[in-house]
Amino acid sequence: MTIEGNSDEFYMREAINEARKAESLAEVPIGAIIIMDGKVISRAHNLRETNQNAVAHAELLAIEQACQETGSWRLENATLYVTLEPCAMCSGAIILSRVKRVVYGAADPKGGCAGTFMNLLQDQRFNHQCEVVSGVLAAECGQLLSDFFRQLREKRKLAKKQTLQ
């Protein structure tokens, strides 16, 4: 889909740029941006380790910033782009902030709540549902995560080996 001249892939690349910022901080590389009226109104990346805060997910930080930017908790005309399928906590915030559309890259079979593990974003029991587009630049988004966790395992293995010596 094209939004004011830019495609979902264009905006997902912006979210990937945010994910790379997280990676440079040794954070799980997940990035999010929110657009409204064809403009990026917020951008964020995971900061759980940096802030030692369990709720410092990219989506929540982007929503908070977008609410500050717009002066409203209602993001009814917004699209949120995120490199990994939102978890239950983030999906709850997406619903509560009335985000219109969610576009994600990699699916999360262990905790994705936008259609993979469960689908909170389109559950008719809630008073708001989102349009969901999945798999945009999924391979690239997934590779970022795979590489990060592989390197983390290698570091832990090396540290364990050094302690045994």
PDB file of C-alpha atoms in Angstrom:
ATOM      1  CA  MET A   1       0.000   0.000   0.000  1.00  0.00           C
ATOM      2  CA  THR A   2       1.161   3.530  -0.688  1.00  0.00           C
ATOM      3  CA  ILE A   3       0.668   6.242   1.895  1.00  0.00           C
ATOM      4  CA  GLU A   4       1.040   9.710   0.430  1.00  0.00           C
ATOM      5  CA  GLY A   5       3.653   8.566  -2.054  1.00  0.00           C
ATOM      6  CA  ASN A   6       5.548   6.173   0.205  1.00  0.00           C
ATOM      7  CA  SER A   7       5.076   2.434   0.447  1.00  0.00           C
ATOM      8  CA  ASP A   8       4.854   0.167   3.467  1.00  0.00           C
ATOM      9  CA  GLU A   9       8.363  -1.006   2.569  1.00  0.00           C
ATOM     10  CA  PHE A  10       9.646   2.574   2.700  1.00  0.00           C
ATOM     11  CA  TYR A  11       8.295   3.089   6.211  1.00  0.00           C
ATOM     12  CA  MET A  12       9.395  -0.369   7.371  1.00  0.00           C
ATOM     13  CA  ARG A  13      12.939   0.585   6.374  1.00  0.00           C
ATOM     14  CA  GLU A  14      12.603   3.541   8.752  1.00  0.00           C
ATOM     15  CA  ALA A  15      11.543   1.119  11.504  1.00  0.00           C
ATOM     16  CA  ILE A  16      14.538  -1.072  10.632  1.00  0.00           C
ATOM     17  CA  ASN A  17      16.792   1.972  11.065  1.00  0.00           C
ATOM     18  CA  GLU A  18      15.349   2.319  14.567  1.00  0.00           C
ATOM     19  CA  ALA A  19      15.972  -1.378  15.226  1.00  0.00           C
ATOM     20  CA  ARG A  20      19.620  -0.895  14.263  1.00  0.00           C
ATOM     21  CA  LYS A  21      19.875   1.864  16.890  1.00  0.00           C
ATOM     22  CA  ALA A  22      18.643  -0.622  19.496  1.00  0.00           C
ATOM     23  CA  GLU A  23      21.169  -3.175  18.288  1.00  0.00           C
ATOM     24  CA  SER A  24      24.005  -0.658  18.677  1.00  0.00           C
ATOM     25  CA  LEU A  25      22.999  -0.350  22.355  1.00  0.00           C
ATOM     26  CA  ALA A  26      22.988  -4.155  22.835  1.00  0.00           C
ATOM     27  CA  GLU A  27      19.189  -4.044  22.942  1.00  0.00           C
ATOM     28  CA  VAL A  28      16.980  -6.536  21.126  1.00  0.00           C
ATOM     29  CA  PRO A  29      16.802  -4.911  17.672  1.00  0.00           C
ATOM     30  CA  ILE A  30      13.171  -3.893  17.399  1.00  0.00           C
ATOM     31  CA  GLY A  31      12.185  -0.543  15.968  1.00  0.00           C
ATOM     32  CA  ALA A  32       8.902   1.275  15.472  1.00  0.00           C
ATOM     33  CA  ILE A  33       7.665   4.403  13.792  1.00  0.00           C
ATOM     34  CA  ILE A  34       4.244   6.007  13.663  1.00  0.00           C
ATOM     35  CA  ILE A  35       3.029   7.978  10.701  1.00  0.00           C
ATOM     36  CA  MET A  36       0.051  10.260  10.396  1.00  0.00           C
ATOM     37  CA  ASP A  37      -0.952  12.258   7.331  1.00  0.00           C
ATOM     38  CA  GLY A  38       2.067  10.896   5.476  1.00  0.00           C
ATOM     39  CA  LYS A  39       4.569  12.176   8.057  1.00  0.00           C
ATOM     40  CA  VAL A  40       6.604  10.330  10.642  1.00  0.00           C
ATOM     41  CA  ILE A  41       5.375  11.684  13.988  1.00  0.00           C
ATOM     42  CA  SER A  42       7.379   9.377  16.235  1.00  0.00           C
ATOM     43  CA  ARG A  43      10.165   6.851  16.140  1.00  0.00           C
ATOM     44  CA  ALA A  44      11.523   4.590  18.838  1.00  0.00           C
ATOM     45  CA  HIS A  45      13.470   1.422  19.534  1.00  0.00           C
ATOM     46  CA  ASN A  46      13.674  -1.029  22.400  1.00  0.00           C
ATOM     47  CA  LEU A  47      15.279   0.385  25.549  1.00  0.00           C
ATOM     48  CA  ARG A  48      14.509  -2.308  28.137  1.00  0.00           C
ATOM     49  CA  GLU A  49      18.151  -2.986  29.011  1.00  0.00           C
ATOM     50  CA  THR A  50      19.229   0.646  28.799  1.00  0.00           C
ATOM     51  CA  ASN A  51      16.393   1.876  31.024  1.00  0.00           C
ATOM     52  CA  GLN A  52      16.039  -1.352  33.036  1.00  0.00           C
ATOM     53  CA  ASN A  53      12.327  -1.040  32.362  1.00  0.00           C
ATOM     54  CA  ALA A  54      10.253  -4.046  31.295  1.00  0.00           C
ATOM     55  CA  VAL A  55       7.775  -1.863  29.401  1.00  0.00           C
ATOM     56  CA  ALA A  56      10.314   0.077  27.320  1.00  0.00           C
ATOM     57  CA  HIS A  57       9.253  -1.667  24.111  1.00  0.00           C
ATOM     58  CA  ALA A  58       9.645   0.189  20.816  1.00  0.00           C
ATOM     59  CA  GLU A  59       5.877   0.337  20.215  1.00  0.00           C
ATOM     60  CA  LEU A  60       5.065   1.768  23.646  1.00  0.00           C
ATOM     61  CA  LEU A  61       7.787   4.395  23.373  1.00  0.00           C
ATOM     62  CA  ALA A  62       6.593   5.347  19.868  1.00  0.00           C
ATOM     63  CA  ILE A  63       2.968   5.595  21.046  1.00  0.00           C
ATOM     64  CA  GLU A  64       3.945   7.781  23.992  1.00  0.00           C
ATOM     65  CA  GLN A  65       5.944  10.076  21.720  1.00  0.00           C
ATOM     66  CA  ALA A  66       3.118  10.233  19.135  1.00  0.00           C
ATOM     67  CA  CYS A  67       0.603  11.180  21.841  1.00  0.00           C
ATOM     68  CA  GLN A  68       2.898  13.973  22.994  1.00  0.00           C
ATOM     69  CA  GLU A  69       3.407  15.110  19.401  1.00  0.00           C
ATOM     70  CA  THR A  70      -0.317  15.210  18.615  1.00  0.00           C
ATOM     71  CA  GLY A  71      -1.494  16.380  22.039  1.00  0.00           C
ATOM     72  CA  SER A  72      -3.970  13.507  22.170  1.00  0.00           C
ATOM     73  CA  TRP A  73      -4.107   9.940  23.389  1.00  0.00           C
ATOM     74  CA  ARG A  74      -6.201   9.061  20.322  1.00  0.00           C
ATOM     75  CA  LEU A  75      -4.108   8.078  17.319  1.00  0.00           C
ATOM     76  CA  GLU A  76      -7.117   7.232  15.141  1.00  0.00           C
ATOM     77  CA  ASN A  77      -5.512   8.079  11.802  1.00  0.00           C
ATOM     78  CA  ALA A  78      -2.093   6.660  12.580  1.00  0.00           C
ATOM     79  CA  THR A  79      -0.192   3.725  11.150  1.00  0.00           C
ATOM     80  CA  LEU A  80       2.360   1.998  13.353  1.00  0.00           C
ATOM     81  CA  TYR A  81       5.248   0.191  11.647  1.00  0.00           C
ATOM     82  CA  VAL A  82       7.216  -2.257  13.769  1.00  0.00           C
ATOM     83  CA  THR A  83       9.903  -4.761  12.859  1.00  0.00           C
ATOM     84  CA  LEU A  84       8.503  -7.565  15.068  1.00  0.00           C
ATOM     85  CA  GLU A  85       4.892  -8.546  15.602  1.00  0.00           C
ATOM     86  CA  PRO A  86       3.555  -6.764  18.707  1.00  0.00           C
ATOM     87  CA  CYS A  87       3.298  -8.644  22.007  1.00  0.00           C
ATOM     88  CA  ALA A  88       0.181  -8.675  24.219  1.00  0.00           C
ATOM     89  CA  MET A  89       1.273  -5.581  26.158  1.00  0.00           C
ATOM     90  CA  CYS A  90       2.004  -3.559  23.029  1.00  0.00           C
ATOM     91  CA  SER A  91      -1.158  -4.790  21.325  1.00  0.00           C
ATOM     92  CA  GLY A  92      -3.145  -3.570  24.323  1.00  0.00           C
ATOM     93  CA  ALA A  93      -1.570  -0.117  24.040  1.00  0.00           C
ATOM     94  CA  ILE A  94      -2.214  -0.077  20.289  1.00  0.00           C
ATOM     95  CA  ILE A  95      -5.894  -0.839  20.854  1.00  0.00           C
ATOM     96  CA  LEU A  96      -6.236   1.682  23.687  1.00  0.00           C
ATOM     97  CA  SER A  97      -4.589   4.441  21.654  1.00  0.00           C
ATOM     98  CA  ARG A  98      -6.881   3.677  18.697  1.00  0.00           C
ATOM     99  CA  VAL A  99      -4.109   3.196  16.134  1.00  0.00           C
ATOM    100  CA  LYS A 100      -5.853   2.605  12.806  1.00  0.00           C
ATOM    101  CA  ARG A 101      -3.318   0.366  11.100  1.00  0.00           C
ATOM    102  CA  VAL A 102      -0.406  -1.827  12.187  1.00  0.00           C
ATOM    103  CA  VAL A 103       2.246  -3.058   9.772  1.00  0.00           C
ATOM    104  CA  TYR A 104       4.841  -5.495  11.063  1.00  0.00           C
ATOM    105  CA  GLY A 105       7.828  -7.315   9.635  1.00  0.00           C
ATOM    106  CA  ALA A 106       8.754 -10.585  11.346  1.00  0.00           C
ATOM    107  CA  ALA A 107       6.136 -12.813  12.938  1.00  0.00           C
ATOM    108  CA  ASP A 108       6.591 -13.868  16.569  1.00  0.00           C
ATOM    109  CA  PRO A 109       5.302 -17.433  17.041  1.00  0.00           C
ATOM    110  CA  LYS A 110       6.019 -17.357  20.793  1.00  0.00           C
ATOM    111  CA  GLY A 111       4.281 -14.100  21.654  1.00  0.00           C
ATOM    112  CA  GLY A 112       2.913 -12.299  18.606  1.00  0.00           C
ATOM    113  CA  CYS A 113      -0.546 -10.892  19.264  1.00  0.00           C
ATOM    114  CA  ALA A 114      -1.338  -9.571  15.797  1.00  0.00           C
ATOM    115  CA  GLY A 115      -2.270 -12.908  14.253  1.00  0.00           C
ATOM    116  CA  THR A 116       0.480 -15.439  14.930  1.00  0.00           C
ATOM    117  CA  PHE A 117       0.154 -16.602  18.561  1.00  0.00           C
ATOM    118  CA  MET A 118      -3.174 -14.815  18.984  1.00  0.00           C
ATOM    119  CA  ASN A 119      -4.856 -11.817  17.416  1.00  0.00           C
ATOM    120  CA  LEU A 120      -5.741  -9.132  19.935  1.00  0.00           C
ATOM    121  CA  LEU A 121      -5.639  -6.350  17.361  1.00  0.00           C
ATOM    122  CA  GLN A 122      -8.639  -7.663  15.456  1.00  0.00           C
ATOM    123  CA  ASP A 123     -10.621  -9.240  18.287  1.00  0.00           C
ATOM    124  CA  GLN A 124     -14.232  -8.105  17.877  1.00  0.00           C
ATOM    125  CA  ARG A 125     -14.775  -8.166  21.657  1.00  0.00           C
ATOM    126  CA  PHE A 126     -12.737  -4.967  21.988  1.00  0.00           C
ATOM    127  CA  ASN A 127     -14.221  -1.591  21.158  1.00  0.00           C
ATOM    128  CA  HIS A 128     -11.448  -0.948  18.607  1.00  0.00           C
ATOM    129  CA  GLN A 129      -9.823  -3.099  15.956  1.00  0.00           C
ATOM    130  CA  CYS A 130      -6.842  -2.365  13.733  1.00  0.00           C
ATOM    131  CA  GLU A 131      -6.115  -3.167  10.162  1.00  0.00           C
ATOM    132  CA  VAL A 132      -3.096  -5.490  10.270  1.00  0.00           C
ATOM    133  CA  VAL A 133      -0.552  -6.014   7.507  1.00  0.00           C
ATOM    134  CA  SER A 134       2.026  -8.700   8.220  1.00  0.00           C
ATOM    135  CA  GLY A 135       5.293  -9.790   6.684  1.00  0.00           C
ATOM    136  CA  VAL A 136       6.545  -6.488   5.251  1.00  0.00           C
ATOM    137  CA  LEU A 137      10.304  -6.980   4.768  1.00  0.00           C
ATOM    138  CA  ALA A 138       9.914 -10.009   7.044  1.00  0.00           C
ATOM    139  CA  ALA A 139      13.186 -11.651   5.994  1.00  0.00           C
ATOM    140  CA  GLU A 140      15.222  -8.537   6.715  1.00  0.00           C
ATOM    141  CA  CYS A 141      13.480  -7.909  10.039  1.00  0.00           C
ATOM    142  CA  GLY A 142      13.846 -11.555  11.055  1.00  0.00           C
ATOM    143  CA  GLN A 143      17.518 -11.620  10.070  1.00  0.00           C
ATOM    144  CA  LEU A 144      18.251  -8.687  12.391  1.00  0.00           C
ATOM    145  CA  LEU A 145      16.802 -10.658  15.297  1.00  0.00           C
ATOM    146  CA  SER A 146      18.436 -13.963  14.324  1.00  0.00           C
ATOM    147  CA  ASP A 147      21.863 -12.349  14.000  1.00  0.00           C
ATOM    148  CA  PHE A 148      21.459 -10.531  17.330  1.00  0.00           C
ATOM    149  CA  PHE A 149      20.501 -13.662  19.276  1.00  0.00           C
ATOM    150  CA  ARG A 150      23.183 -15.778  17.574  1.00  0.00           C
ATOM    151  CA  GLN A 151      25.846 -13.235  18.579  1.00  0.00           C
ATOM    152  CA  LEU A 152      24.429 -13.094  22.111  1.00  0.00           C
ATOM    153  CA  ARG A 153      24.635 -16.895  22.432  1.00  0.00           C
ATOM    154  CA  GLU A 154      28.218 -16.840  21.127  1.00  0.00           C
ATOM    155  CA  LYS A 155      29.202 -14.163  23.664  1.00  0.00           C
ATOM    156  CA  ARG A 156      27.638 -16.121  26.518  1.00  0.00           C
ATOM    157  CA  LYS A 157      29.319 -19.323  25.388  1.00  0.00           C
ATOM    158  CA  LEU A 158      32.700 -17.558  25.230  1.00  0.00           C
ATOM    159  CA  ALA A 159      32.185 -15.959  28.669  1.00  0.00           C
ATOM    160  CA  LYS A 160      31.258 -19.334  30.165  1.00  0.00           C
ATOM    161  CA  LYS A 161      34.319 -20.942  28.578  1.00  0.00           C
ATOM    162  CA  GLN A 162      36.582 -18.198  30.019  1.00  0.00           C
ATOM    163  CA  THR A 163      35.144 -18.649  33.522  1.00  0.00           C
ATOM    164  CA  LEU A 164      35.852 -22.366  33.400  1.00  0.00           C
ATOM    165  CA  GLN A 165      39.524 -21.762  32.565  1.00  0.00           C
TER     166      GLN A 165
END
